[in-house]
Protein backbone atom coordinates (compact mmCIF):
# COMPACT_ATOMS: atom_id res chain seq x y z
CA UNK A 1 0.00 0.00 0.00
CA UNK A 2 1.35 3.41 -0.97
CA UNK A 3 -0.25 6.27 0.96
CA UNK A 4 0.16 9.69 -0.58
CA UNK A 5 0.54 12.88 1.40
CA UNK A 6 -2.90 14.42 1.74
CA UNK A 7 -2.13 18.05 1.02
CA UNK A 8 -4.39 17.85 -2.04
CA UNK A 9 -8.06 17.09 -1.69
CA UNK A 10 -10.31 15.95 -4.45
CA UNK A 11 -13.55 17.91 -4.21
CA UNK A 12 -16.55 15.84 -5.22
CA UNK A 13 -20.23 16.62 -4.82
CA UNK A 14 -21.05 12.99 -5.56
CA UNK A 15 -22.38 10.80 -2.73
CA UNK A 16 -19.29 8.98 -1.44
CA UNK A 17 -20.62 5.40 -1.41
CA UNK A 18 -22.34 4.33 -4.64
CA UNK A 19 -24.05 0.92 -4.54
CA UNK A 20 -22.06 -2.05 -5.78
CA UNK A 21 -19.41 -4.67 -5.20
CA UNK A 22 -16.18 -3.36 -3.72
CA UNK A 23 -12.82 -5.04 -3.34
CA UNK A 24 -11.87 -6.05 0.19
CA UNK A 25 -8.72 -8.22 0.01
CA UNK A 26 -7.16 -11.07 -1.90
CA UNK A 27 -7.96 -14.60 -0.76
CA UNK A 28 -4.22 -15.15 -0.39
CA UNK A 29 -3.90 -12.20 2.00
CA UNK A 30 -6.83 -13.43 4.11
CA UNK A 31 -5.46 -16.96 4.32
CA UNK A 32 -2.03 -15.67 5.24
CA UNK A 33 -3.18 -13.16 7.89
CA UNK A 34 -6.04 -15.22 9.37
CA UNK A 35 -8.03 -12.11 10.30
CA UNK A 36 -7.94 -8.79 8.45
CA UNK A 37 -9.49 -5.49 9.46
CA UNK A 38 -10.21 -2.66 7.04
CA UNK A 39 -11.92 0.70 6.87
CA UNK A 40 -14.21 0.04 3.92
CA UNK A 41 -17.17 2.06 2.64
CA UNK A 42 -17.12 4.17 5.81
CA UNK A 43 -17.32 1.07 8.04
CA UNK A 44 -14.81 -0.90 10.07
CA UNK A 45 -14.98 -4.49 8.82
CA UNK A 46 -13.25 -7.80 9.54
CA UNK A 47 -12.61 -10.57 7.00
CA UNK A 48 -11.65 -14.16 7.58
CA UNK A 49 -12.08 -17.60 6.07
CA UNK A 50 -12.99 -20.78 7.95
CA UNK A 51 -11.38 -24.20 7.39
CA UNK A 52 -13.98 -25.09 4.71
CA UNK A 53 -13.08 -21.94 2.76
CA UNK A 54 -16.22 -19.95 3.61
CA UNK A 55 -15.31 -16.27 3.68
CA UNK A 56 -16.95 -13.87 6.10
CA UNK A 57 -17.06 -10.08 5.82
CA UNK A 58 -18.66 -8.49 8.90
CA UNK A 59 -18.89 -5.16 10.67
CA UNK A 60 -16.22 -5.14 13.31
CA UNK A 61 -18.69 -4.81 16.21
CA UNK A 62 -19.52 -7.66 18.58
CA UNK A 63 -23.31 -8.06 19.05
CA UNK A 64 -22.76 -8.93 22.73
CA UNK A 65 -21.48 -5.65 24.18
CA UNK A 66 -19.94 -3.91 21.23
CA UNK A 67 -16.24 -4.76 21.33
CA UNK A 68 -14.16 -4.16 18.26
CA UNK A 69 -13.31 -7.52 16.67
CA UNK A 70 -10.14 -6.66 14.77
CA UNK A 71 -6.72 -8.14 15.49
CA UNK A 72 -5.43 -4.95 17.12
CA UNK A 73 -8.22 -5.17 19.73
CA UNK A 74 -7.32 -8.83 20.28
CA UNK A 75 -9.84 -10.56 17.96
CA UNK A 76 -8.49 -13.84 16.65
CA UNK A 77 -9.44 -16.89 14.62
CA UNK A 78 -9.45 -20.16 16.55
CA UNK A 79 -10.54 -23.34 14.78
CA UNK A 80 -12.12 -21.30 11.98
CA UNK A 81 -14.21 -19.21 14.42
CA UNK A 82 -13.80 -15.52 15.20
CA UNK A 83 -13.31 -15.09 18.95
CA UNK A 84 -14.23 -11.73 20.47
CA UNK A 85 -11.48 -10.27 22.69
CA UNK A 86 -13.87 -8.96 25.38
CA UNK A 87 -15.77 -12.02 26.75
CA UNK A 88 -14.75 -14.74 24.30
CA UNK A 89 -17.95 -15.22 22.28
CA UNK A 90 -17.24 -17.37 19.20
CA UNK A 91 -18.66 -16.71 15.74
CA UNK A 92 -18.84 -18.99 12.72
CA UNK A 93 -18.28 -17.67 9.20
CA UNK A 94 -22.09 -17.68 8.81
CA UNK A 95 -22.03 -14.84 11.38
CA UNK A 96 -23.82 -16.88 14.05
CA UNK A 97 -22.49 -16.93 17.60
CA UNK A 98 -22.18 -20.63 18.43
CA UNK A 99 -20.37 -20.69 21.78
CA UNK A 100 -19.49 -18.55 24.78
CA UNK A 101 -17.32 -19.35 27.84
CA UNK A 102 -20.42 -18.91 30.04
CA UNK A 103 -23.29 -20.87 28.49
CA UNK A 104 -25.46 -21.13 25.40
CA UNK A 105 -25.44 -17.96 23.30
CA UNK A 106 -28.57 -16.05 22.42
CA UNK A 107 -29.81 -17.11 19.01
CA UNK A 108 -30.02 -13.48 18.01
CA UNK A 109 -26.26 -13.02 18.63
CA UNK A 110 -25.15 -12.62 15.00
CA UNK A 111 -22.56 -10.53 13.27
CA UNK A 112 -23.70 -7.86 10.85
CA UNK A 113 -22.62 -9.35 7.52
CA UNK A 114 -21.87 -8.15 4.02
CA UNK A 115 -22.50 -10.44 1.04
CA UNK A 116 -19.30 -11.94 -0.37
CA UNK A 117 -18.22 -12.68 -3.94
CA UNK A 118 -14.88 -14.09 -5.03
CA UNK A 119 -13.54 -13.59 -8.56
CA UNK A 120 -10.15 -15.09 -9.46
CA UNK A 121 -8.91 -14.95 -5.86
CA UNK A 122 -10.17 -11.38 -5.36
CA UNK A 123 -12.73 -10.94 -2.57
CA UNK A 124 -15.52 -8.39 -2.91
CA UNK A 125 -18.26 -7.26 -0.54
CA UNK A 126 -21.68 -5.90 -1.52
CA UNK A 127 -22.55 -2.42 -0.33
CA UNK A 128 -26.28 -1.85 -0.88
CA UNK A 129 -28.22 1.40 -0.66
CA UNK A 130 -29.91 1.44 2.74
CA UNK A 131 -28.34 -1.96 3.43
CA UNK A 132 -30.42 -3.73 0.77
CA UNK A 133 -29.20 -7.10 -0.62
CA UNK A 134 -27.27 -7.48 -3.86
CA UNK A 135 -29.17 -6.31 -6.92
CA UNK A 136 -26.74 -7.86 -9.41
CA UNK A 137 -23.64 -10.02 -9.50
CA UNK A 138 -20.10 -9.64 -10.75
CA UNK A 139 -19.64 -11.82 -13.84
CA UNK A 140 -17.28 -14.78 -13.95
CA UNK A 141 -14.01 -14.09 -15.71
CA UNK A 142 -13.13 -16.33 -18.68
CA UNK A 143 -10.81 -19.06 -17.40
CA UNK A 144 -7.06 -18.73 -17.34
CA UNK A 145 -4.78 -21.72 -17.70
CA UNK A 146 -1.36 -22.53 -16.30
CA UNK A 147 0.35 -20.29 -18.83
CA UNK A 148 -1.01 -17.15 -17.13
CA UNK A 149 1.12 -15.46 -14.52
CA UNK A 150 0.03 -15.07 -10.90
CA UNK A 151 -1.91 -11.94 -9.97
CA UNK A 152 0.26 -8.88 -9.39
CA UNK A 153 -1.45 -6.38 -7.11
CA UNK A 154 -0.59 -2.86 -6.09
CA UNK A 155 -2.78 -0.43 -4.13
CA UNK A 156 -2.54 3.33 -3.93
CA UNK A 157 -4.61 5.54 -1.60
CA UNK A 158 -5.62 9.09 -2.41
CA UNK A 159 -8.51 11.56 -2.14
CA UNK A 160 -10.89 10.55 -4.92
CA UNK A 161 -14.17 8.97 -5.98
CA UNK A 162 -14.84 5.68 -7.81
CA UNK A 163 -17.07 7.35 -10.40
CA UNK A 164 -14.21 9.63 -11.38
CA UNK A 165 -11.60 6.88 -11.64
CA UNK A 166 -13.91 4.62 -13.69
CA UNK A 167 -14.73 7.52 -16.01
CA UNK A 168 -11.28 7.06 -17.56
CA UNK A 169 -12.63 3.89 -19.25
CA UNK A 170 -14.61 6.07 -21.65
CA UNK A 171 -12.41 9.19 -21.60
CA UNK A 172 -10.26 8.22 -24.55
CA UNK A 173 -8.92 11.76 -25.09
CA UNK A 174 -6.78 11.55 -21.96
CA UNK A 175 -4.98 8.47 -23.31
CA UNK A 176 -3.01 10.51 -25.80
CA UNK A 177 -2.63 13.67 -23.75
CA UNK A 178 -1.52 12.20 -20.41
CA UNK A 179 -0.23 8.78 -21.34
CA UNK A 180 1.31 9.67 -24.71
CA UNK A 181 -0.53 6.97 -26.66
CA UNK A 182 -1.08 7.41 -30.38
CA UNK A 183 -3.69 6.19 -32.86
CA UNK A 184 -6.26 6.26 -30.06
CA UNK A 185 -9.74 5.38 -31.30
CA UNK A 186 -12.98 3.83 -30.13
CA UNK A 187 -13.37 0.39 -31.70
CA UNK A 188 -17.09 0.10 -30.91
CA UNK A 189 -19.81 2.22 -29.35
CA UNK A 190 -20.03 2.06 -25.56
CA UNK A 191 -22.55 -0.63 -24.58
CA UNK A 192 -24.66 -0.43 -21.44
CA UNK A 193 -26.67 -3.28 -20.02
CA UNK A 194 -28.01 -2.53 -16.54
CA UNK A 195 -24.97 -2.35 -14.22
CA UNK A 196 -22.58 -3.43 -16.99
CA UNK A 197 -20.79 -1.07 -19.35
CA UNK A 198 -18.40 -2.14 -22.09
CA UNK A 199 -15.94 0.21 -23.77
CA UNK A 200 -13.64 -0.92 -26.59
CA UNK A 201 -10.75 1.17 -27.80
CA UNK A 202 -7.40 0.80 -29.52
CA UNK A 203 -4.07 2.59 -29.25
CA UNK A 204 -0.38 2.30 -29.98
CA UNK A 205 2.46 3.14 -27.66
CA UNK A 206 6.24 3.15 -27.99
CA UNK A 207 8.42 2.74 -24.92
CA UNK A 208 11.97 1.93 -23.97
CA UNK A 209 12.35 -1.63 -22.83
CA UNK A 210 15.11 -2.99 -20.60
CA UNK A 211 17.43 0.00 -21.32
CA UNK A 212 18.54 -1.27 -24.70
CA UNK A 213 15.54 -1.38 -26.99
CA UNK A 214 12.34 0.36 -27.94
CA UNK A 215 9.12 -1.54 -28.27
CA UNK A 216 5.98 -0.41 -30.08
CA UNK A 217 2.76 -2.04 -28.98
CA UNK A 218 -0.52 -1.99 -30.91
CA UNK A 219 -3.26 -2.65 -28.40
CA UNK A 220 -6.98 -3.44 -28.52
CA UNK A 221 -8.56 -3.02 -25.10
CA UNK A 222 -12.01 -3.99 -23.86
CA UNK A 223 -13.00 -2.48 -20.52
CA UNK A 224 -15.83 -4.20 -18.65
CA UNK A 225 -17.10 -1.81 -16.01
CA UNK A 226 -19.49 -3.51 -13.56
CA UNK A 227 -20.53 -0.90 -11.06
CA UNK A 228 -18.15 1.82 -10.03
CA UNK A 229 -15.81 -0.33 -7.93
CA UNK A 230 -14.98 -2.96 -10.53
CA UNK A 231 -13.38 -2.59 -13.96
CA UNK A 232 -11.88 -5.54 -15.77
CA UNK A 233 -9.83 -4.75 -18.88
CA UNK A 234 -8.71 -7.27 -21.49
CA UNK A 235 -5.66 -6.16 -23.48
CA UNK A 236 -4.63 -7.77 -26.75
CA UNK A 237 -1.40 -6.66 -28.33
CA UNK A 238 -1.86 -7.47 -32.00
CA UNK A 239 1.62 -7.35 -33.53
CA UNK A 240 3.48 -9.54 -31.01
CA UNK A 241 0.57 -11.50 -29.57
CA UNK A 242 0.55 -10.41 -25.93
CA UNK A 243 -2.58 -11.08 -23.83
CA UNK A 244 -2.91 -9.23 -20.56
CA UNK A 245 -5.69 -8.72 -18.04
CA UNK A 246 -6.06 -5.84 -15.69
CA UNK A 247 -8.49 -5.14 -12.88
CA UNK A 248 -8.92 -1.58 -11.67
CA UNK A 249 -10.70 -1.75 -8.32
CA UNK A 250 -11.73 1.50 -6.66
CA UNK A 251 -12.85 1.16 -3.05
CA UNK A 252 -14.02 4.11 -0.95
CA UNK A 253 -12.37 4.09 2.45
CA UNK A 254 -13.94 6.79 4.60
CA UNK A 255 -15.86 9.14 2.32
CA UNK A 256 -12.79 11.10 1.21
CA UNK A 257 -10.03 8.61 0.45
CA UNK A 258 -10.21 5.70 -1.97
CA UNK A 259 -7.98 2.67 -2.34
CA UNK A 260 -7.25 2.01 -5.99
CA UNK A 261 -5.98 -1.53 -6.50
CA UNK A 262 -4.41 -2.45 -9.81
CA UNK A 263 -4.35 -6.19 -10.38
CA UNK A 264 -2.65 -7.62 -13.45
CA UNK A 265 -2.03 -10.97 -15.02
CA UNK A 266 -0.41 -11.88 -18.34
CA UNK A 267 -0.26 -14.91 -20.56
CA UNK A 268 3.30 -16.22 -20.94
CA UNK A 269 4.73 -15.25 -24.31
CA UNK A 270 5.96 -18.45 -25.96
CA UNK A 271 6.23 -17.46 -29.62
CA UNK A 272 6.15 -13.75 -30.44
CA UNK A 273 4.49 -13.08 -33.81
CA UNK A 274 7.36 -10.77 -34.76
CA UNK A 275 10.96 -10.34 -33.64
CA UNK A 276 11.36 -7.91 -30.79
CA UNK A 277 14.26 -5.57 -31.42
CA UNK A 278 16.96 -5.83 -28.80
CA UNK A 279 15.62 -9.02 -27.28
CA UNK A 280 16.36 -11.52 -30.03
CA UNK A 281 19.76 -12.43 -28.57
CA UNK A 282 18.10 -13.49 -25.33
CA UNK A 283 16.97 -17.07 -24.78
CA UNK A 284 13.23 -17.36 -25.43
CA UNK A 285 12.45 -18.20 -21.80
CA UNK A 286 13.88 -14.83 -20.72
CA UNK A 287 11.84 -12.73 -23.13
CA UNK A 288 8.41 -13.24 -21.58
CA UNK A 289 9.36 -12.09 -18.08
CA UNK A 290 10.99 -8.94 -19.50
CA UNK A 291 7.93 -8.10 -21.58
CA UNK A 292 5.56 -8.99 -18.75
CA UNK A 293 7.40 -6.65 -16.41
CA UNK A 294 7.36 -4.00 -19.13
CA UNK A 295 3.56 -4.24 -19.45
CA UNK A 296 3.05 -4.22 -15.66
CA UNK A 297 5.28 -1.17 -15.26
CA UNK A 298 3.39 0.57 -18.07
CA UNK A 299 0.07 0.02 -16.29
CA UNK A 300 1.42 1.31 -12.99
CA UNK A 301 2.97 4.32 -14.67
CA UNK A 302 -0.39 5.14 -16.30
CA UNK A 303 -2.21 4.99 -12.99
CA UNK A 304 0.40 7.18 -11.30
CA UNK A 305 -0.09 9.75 -14.06
CA UNK A 306 -3.88 9.57 -13.60
CA UNK A 307 -3.63 9.83 -9.83
CA UNK A 308 -1.96 13.24 -10.06
CA UNK A 309 -5.12 14.45 -11.80
CA UNK A 310 -7.70 12.44 -9.82
CA UNK A 311 -6.46 13.49 -6.40
CA UNK A 312 -6.60 17.21 -7.27
CA UNK A 313 -9.64 17.47 -9.53
CA UNK A 314 -13.17 18.72 -8.94
CA UNK A 315 -16.25 16.93 -10.16
CA UNK A 316 -17.88 19.03 -12.86
CA UNK A 317 -21.56 18.01 -13.11
CA UNK A 318 -22.10 19.83 -16.43
CA UNK A 319 -18.86 19.37 -18.33
CA UNK A 320 -18.23 21.52 -21.41
CA UNK A 321 -17.27 18.74 -23.80
CA UNK A 322 -15.82 18.59 -27.29
CA UNK A 323 -16.63 15.92 -29.85
CA UNK A 324 -13.39 13.99 -29.20
CA UNK A 325 -14.26 13.40 -25.55
CA UNK A 326 -15.86 10.04 -26.18
CA UNK A 327 -19.05 8.99 -24.48
CA UNK A 328 -18.71 10.67 -21.12
CA UNK A 329 -22.34 11.75 -20.88
CA UNK A 330 -23.50 8.21 -21.65
CA UNK A 331 -21.22 6.99 -18.86
CA UNK A 332 -22.59 9.57 -16.44
CA UNK A 333 -26.17 8.51 -17.23
CA UNK A 334 -25.12 4.91 -16.52
CA UNK A 335 -23.68 5.97 -13.15
CA UNK A 336 -26.94 7.42 -11.84
CA UNK A 337 -28.33 3.93 -11.10
CA UNK A 338 -25.80 3.46 -8.28
CA UNK A 339 -27.14 6.32 -6.19
CA UNK A 340 -30.36 6.63 -4.20
CA UNK A 341 -33.51 7.96 -5.87
CA UNK A 342 -32.14 7.94 -9.37
CA UNK A 343 -33.84 6.32 -12.37
CA UNK A 344 -32.34 3.08 -13.65
CA UNK A 345 -30.36 3.33 -16.87
CA UNK A 346 -31.94 1.71 -19.94
CA UNK A 347 -30.10 -1.02 -21.82
CA UNK A 348 -28.38 0.06 -25.03
CA UNK A 349 -27.72 -3.49 -26.19
CA UNK A 350 -29.53 -4.43 -29.38
S1 LIG B 1 -18.40 -7.80 23.62
FE1 LIG B 1 -17.85 -9.52 22.49
S2 LIG B 1 -18.02 -11.16 23.80
FE2 LIG B 1 -18.67 -9.47 24.96
FE1 LIG C 1 -5.56 6.81 -17.63
XYZ file of C-alpha atoms and ligand atoms in Angstrom:
355
model
C 0.000 0.000 0.000
C 1.349 3.414 -0.973
C -0.251 6.267 0.963
C 0.161 9.687 -0.580
C 0.542 12.882 1.404
C -2.899 14.421 1.739
C -2.131 18.055 1.018
C -4.388 17.850 -2.043
C -8.060 17.094 -1.687
C -10.308 15.947 -4.446
C -13.546 17.908 -4.213
C -16.551 15.842 -5.219
C -20.227 16.622 -4.815
C -21.054 12.987 -5.560
C -22.376 10.802 -2.725
C -19.287 8.977 -1.445
C -20.616 5.396 -1.408
C -22.337 4.326 -4.639
C -24.047 0.924 -4.544
C -22.057 -2.049 -5.782
C -19.407 -4.665 -5.198
C -16.178 -3.360 -3.722
C -12.820 -5.038 -3.336
C -11.868 -6.049 0.188
C -8.716 -8.218 0.006
C -7.163 -11.073 -1.905
C -7.957 -14.598 -0.758
C -4.223 -15.154 -0.393
C -3.896 -12.204 2.002
C -6.833 -13.428 4.108
C -5.458 -16.959 4.318
C -2.030 -15.671 5.241
C -3.185 -13.163 7.892
C -6.043 -15.224 9.371
C -8.029 -12.110 10.305
C -7.935 -8.788 8.451
C -9.493 -5.494 9.456
C -10.207 -2.663 7.037
C -11.917 0.697 6.874
C -14.211 0.042 3.916
C -17.173 2.065 2.637
C -17.118 4.167 5.813
C -17.322 1.069 8.045
C -14.811 -0.896 10.071
C -14.978 -4.489 8.823
C -13.250 -7.796 9.544
C -12.613 -10.567 7.003
C -11.650 -14.163 7.585
C -12.082 -17.598 6.073
C -12.994 -20.785 7.949
C -11.383 -24.204 7.390
C -13.980 -25.091 4.709
C -13.081 -21.936 2.765
C -16.217 -19.949 3.614
C -15.308 -16.267 3.678
C -16.946 -13.869 6.104
C -17.059 -10.079 5.823
C -18.656 -8.495 8.898
C -18.894 -5.157 10.670
C -16.217 -5.137 13.306
C -18.686 -4.812 16.214
C -19.515 -7.662 18.575
C -23.310 -8.060 19.051
C -22.765 -8.925 22.735
C -21.476 -5.647 24.181
C -19.936 -3.910 21.227
C -16.244 -4.764 21.328
C -14.163 -4.158 18.263
C -13.314 -7.519 16.668
C -10.142 -6.661 14.767
C -6.724 -8.141 15.486
C -5.435 -4.950 17.116
C -8.217 -5.166 19.728
C -7.322 -8.831 20.279
C -9.836 -10.559 17.962
C -8.495 -13.844 16.649
C -9.441 -16.885 14.623
C -9.449 -20.162 16.546
C -10.538 -23.337 14.784
C -12.116 -21.304 11.978
C -14.207 -19.210 14.417
C -13.799 -15.522 15.205
C -13.311 -15.086 18.955
C -14.233 -11.730 20.468
C -11.479 -10.272 22.693
C -13.873 -8.956 25.379
C -15.773 -12.018 26.747
C -14.748 -14.738 24.295
C -17.950 -15.220 22.283
C -17.241 -17.374 19.205
C -18.661 -16.712 15.737
C -18.845 -18.987 12.723
C -18.282 -17.673 9.197
C -22.093 -17.685 8.811
C -22.027 -14.837 11.383
C -23.821 -16.882 14.050
C -22.491 -16.933 17.604
C -22.176 -20.635 18.427
C -20.375 -20.685 21.779
C -19.493 -18.550 24.781
C -17.320 -19.346 27.839
C -20.425 -18.906 30.037
C -23.287 -20.873 28.491
C -25.458 -21.130 25.400
C -25.435 -17.957 23.303
C -28.567 -16.049 22.420
C -29.815 -17.115 19.008
C -30.019 -13.478 18.014
C -26.259 -13.022 18.625
C -25.154 -12.618 15.001
C -22.564 -10.532 13.273
C -23.704 -7.861 10.852
C -22.615 -9.353 7.517
C -21.873 -8.149 4.018
C -22.500 -10.437 1.042
C -19.302 -11.941 -0.366
C -18.223 -12.682 -3.944
C -14.881 -14.090 -5.031
C -13.544 -13.590 -8.560
C -10.152 -15.092 -9.463
C -8.908 -14.952 -5.862
C -10.171 -11.378 -5.356
C -12.734 -10.938 -2.569
C -15.524 -8.385 -2.909
C -18.263 -7.263 -0.537
C -21.676 -5.901 -1.516
C -22.552 -2.418 -0.326
C -26.284 -1.852 -0.878
C -28.220 1.398 -0.665
C -29.910 1.444 2.742
C -28.340 -1.958 3.432
C -30.419 -3.730 0.774
C -29.198 -7.100 -0.617
C -27.266 -7.478 -3.861
C -29.171 -6.307 -6.918
C -26.738 -7.859 -9.410
C -23.643 -10.025 -9.496
C -20.100 -9.640 -10.753
C -19.635 -11.815 -13.841
C -17.283 -14.776 -13.948
C -14.013 -14.088 -15.710
C -13.131 -16.329 -18.676
C -10.811 -19.060 -17.396
C -7.059 -18.729 -17.344
C -4.777 -21.723 -17.705
C -1.364 -22.532 -16.297
C 0.352 -20.295 -18.826
C -1.013 -17.149 -17.127
C 1.123 -15.458 -14.521
C 0.034 -15.067 -10.902
C -1.906 -11.936 -9.973
C 0.260 -8.877 -9.393
C -1.453 -6.378 -7.108
C -0.586 -2.856 -6.094
C -2.778 -0.428 -4.135
C -2.537 3.328 -3.930
C -4.606 5.539 -1.601
C -5.625 9.092 -2.415
C -8.506 11.561 -2.144
C -10.894 10.545 -4.915
C -14.170 8.972 -5.979
C -14.835 5.683 -7.808
C -17.073 7.350 -10.404
C -14.206 9.630 -11.385
C -11.596 6.877 -11.639
C -13.913 4.623 -13.687
C -14.726 7.522 -16.010
C -11.280 7.061 -17.561
C -12.627 3.894 -19.246
C -14.610 6.072 -21.653
C -12.405 9.192 -21.596
C -10.257 8.224 -24.552
C -8.925 11.760 -25.092
C -6.780 11.554 -21.958
C -4.980 8.471 -23.311
C -3.010 10.510 -25.804
C -2.627 13.673 -23.750
C -1.520 12.203 -20.409
C -0.226 8.775 -21.336
C 1.306 9.672 -24.708
C -0.528 6.965 -26.660
C -1.079 7.411 -30.376
C -3.687 6.194 -32.864
C -6.256 6.261 -30.059
C -9.737 5.384 -31.295
C -12.977 3.826 -30.128
C -13.371 0.392 -31.703
C -17.088 0.102 -30.908
C -19.814 2.224 -29.350
C -20.027 2.057 -25.559
C -22.551 -0.634 -24.578
C -24.656 -0.429 -21.445
C -26.675 -3.283 -20.023
C -28.010 -2.534 -16.543
C -24.975 -2.352 -14.215
C -22.576 -3.425 -16.991
C -20.790 -1.069 -19.353
C -18.401 -2.143 -22.090
C -15.937 0.208 -23.766
C -13.635 -0.920 -26.593
C -10.748 1.166 -27.803
C -7.403 0.798 -29.518
C -4.074 2.594 -29.251
C -0.378 2.301 -29.984
C 2.462 3.142 -27.659
C 6.242 3.150 -27.987
C 8.421 2.735 -24.920
C 11.974 1.935 -23.973
C 12.345 -1.631 -22.830
C 15.114 -2.991 -20.595
C 17.429 -0.004 -21.315
C 18.542 -1.272 -24.702
C 15.537 -1.379 -26.992
C 12.337 0.363 -27.943
C 9.124 -1.536 -28.273
C 5.981 -0.407 -30.079
C 2.755 -2.039 -28.976
C -0.517 -1.992 -30.906
C -3.257 -2.648 -28.397
C -6.977 -3.441 -28.516
C -8.560 -3.024 -25.103
C -12.008 -3.991 -23.860
C -13.000 -2.481 -20.519
C -15.834 -4.204 -18.654
C -17.101 -1.808 -16.007
C -19.491 -3.508 -13.565
C -20.533 -0.898 -11.058
C -18.147 1.822 -10.029
C -15.815 -0.333 -7.929
C -14.979 -2.956 -10.527
C -13.381 -2.589 -13.958
C -11.880 -5.544 -15.771
C -9.835 -4.755 -18.875
C -8.707 -7.271 -21.485
C -5.659 -6.160 -23.481
C -4.634 -7.766 -26.749
C -1.400 -6.655 -28.334
C -1.863 -7.472 -32.000
C 1.625 -7.346 -33.533
C 3.483 -9.545 -31.015
C 0.571 -11.498 -29.573
C 0.552 -10.408 -25.928
C -2.577 -11.082 -23.833
C -2.915 -9.232 -20.559
C -5.691 -8.716 -18.040
C -6.064 -5.842 -15.691
C -8.492 -5.139 -12.876
C -8.918 -1.578 -11.667
C -10.701 -1.747 -8.317
C -11.729 1.503 -6.662
C -12.848 1.160 -3.050
C -14.025 4.107 -0.951
C -12.370 4.095 2.454
C -13.942 6.793 4.605
C -15.865 9.140 2.321
C -12.785 11.097 1.211
C -10.026 8.609 0.445
C -10.207 5.702 -1.969
C -7.976 2.666 -2.336
C -7.254 2.007 -5.985
C -5.983 -1.532 -6.498
C -4.407 -2.448 -9.806
C -4.346 -6.187 -10.378
C -2.653 -7.620 -13.453
C -2.035 -10.974 -15.021
C -0.414 -11.881 -18.341
C -0.258 -14.913 -20.561
C 3.305 -16.215 -20.943
C 4.734 -15.252 -24.310
C 5.958 -18.447 -25.962
C 6.226 -17.462 -29.616
C 6.146 -13.748 -30.444
C 4.493 -13.080 -33.809
C 7.359 -10.772 -34.762
C 10.959 -10.342 -33.640
C 11.356 -7.915 -30.785
C 14.261 -5.567 -31.416
C 16.963 -5.827 -28.801
C 15.616 -9.018 -27.282
C 16.358 -11.521 -30.031
C 19.761 -12.432 -28.566
C 18.101 -13.487 -25.327
C 16.970 -17.072 -24.782
C 13.235 -17.364 -25.427
C 12.447 -18.197 -21.799
C 13.884 -14.831 -20.722
C 11.840 -12.731 -23.134
C 8.408 -13.245 -21.584
C 9.363 -12.090 -18.081
C 10.994 -8.941 -19.501
C 7.928 -8.096 -21.575
C 5.565 -8.986 -18.746
C 7.401 -6.650 -16.413
C 7.362 -3.998 -19.127
C 3.562 -4.245 -19.448
C 3.047 -4.217 -15.659
C 5.282 -1.168 -15.263
C 3.393 0.572 -18.070
C 0.073 0.024 -16.290
C 1.417 1.308 -12.989
C 2.972 4.318 -14.672
C -0.389 5.143 -16.302
C -2.208 4.989 -12.988
C 0.399 7.178 -11.304
C -0.087 9.750 -14.064
C -3.878 9.567 -13.602
C -3.625 9.830 -9.833
C -1.963 13.244 -10.055
C -5.121 14.455 -11.798
C -7.696 12.437 -9.817
C -6.465 13.492 -6.398
C -6.601 17.206 -7.268
C -9.636 17.467 -9.528
C -13.168 18.722 -8.939
C -16.247 16.927 -10.155
C -17.881 19.034 -12.858
C -21.558 18.014 -13.112
C -22.102 19.832 -16.425
C -18.860 19.368 -18.327
C -18.229 21.523 -21.409
C -17.275 18.745 -23.799
C -15.823 18.592 -27.288
C -16.635 15.916 -29.854
C -13.385 13.989 -29.197
C -14.258 13.400 -25.546
C -15.862 10.035 -26.175
C -19.050 8.994 -24.476
C -18.712 10.672 -21.121
C -22.340 11.747 -20.878
C -23.504 8.207 -21.648
C -21.219 6.986 -18.857
C -22.591 9.570 -16.437
C -26.170 8.514 -17.234
C -25.116 4.910 -16.519
C -23.676 5.973 -13.146
C -26.941 7.421 -11.836
C -28.332 3.926 -11.104
C -25.799 3.463 -8.283
C -27.138 6.315 -6.187
C -30.358 6.633 -4.203
C -33.512 7.957 -5.869
C -32.145 7.942 -9.369
C -33.845 6.323 -12.367
C -32.343 3.084 -13.650
C -30.356 3.327 -16.872
C -31.937 1.706 -19.942
C -30.096 -1.017 -21.820
C -28.376 0.057 -25.027
C -27.719 -3.487 -26.186
C -29.527 -4.430 -29.378
S -18.397 -7.799 23.618
Fe -17.849 -9.521 22.486
S -18.023 -11.161 23.803
Fe -18.673 -9.466 24.957
Fe -5.564 6.805 -17.628
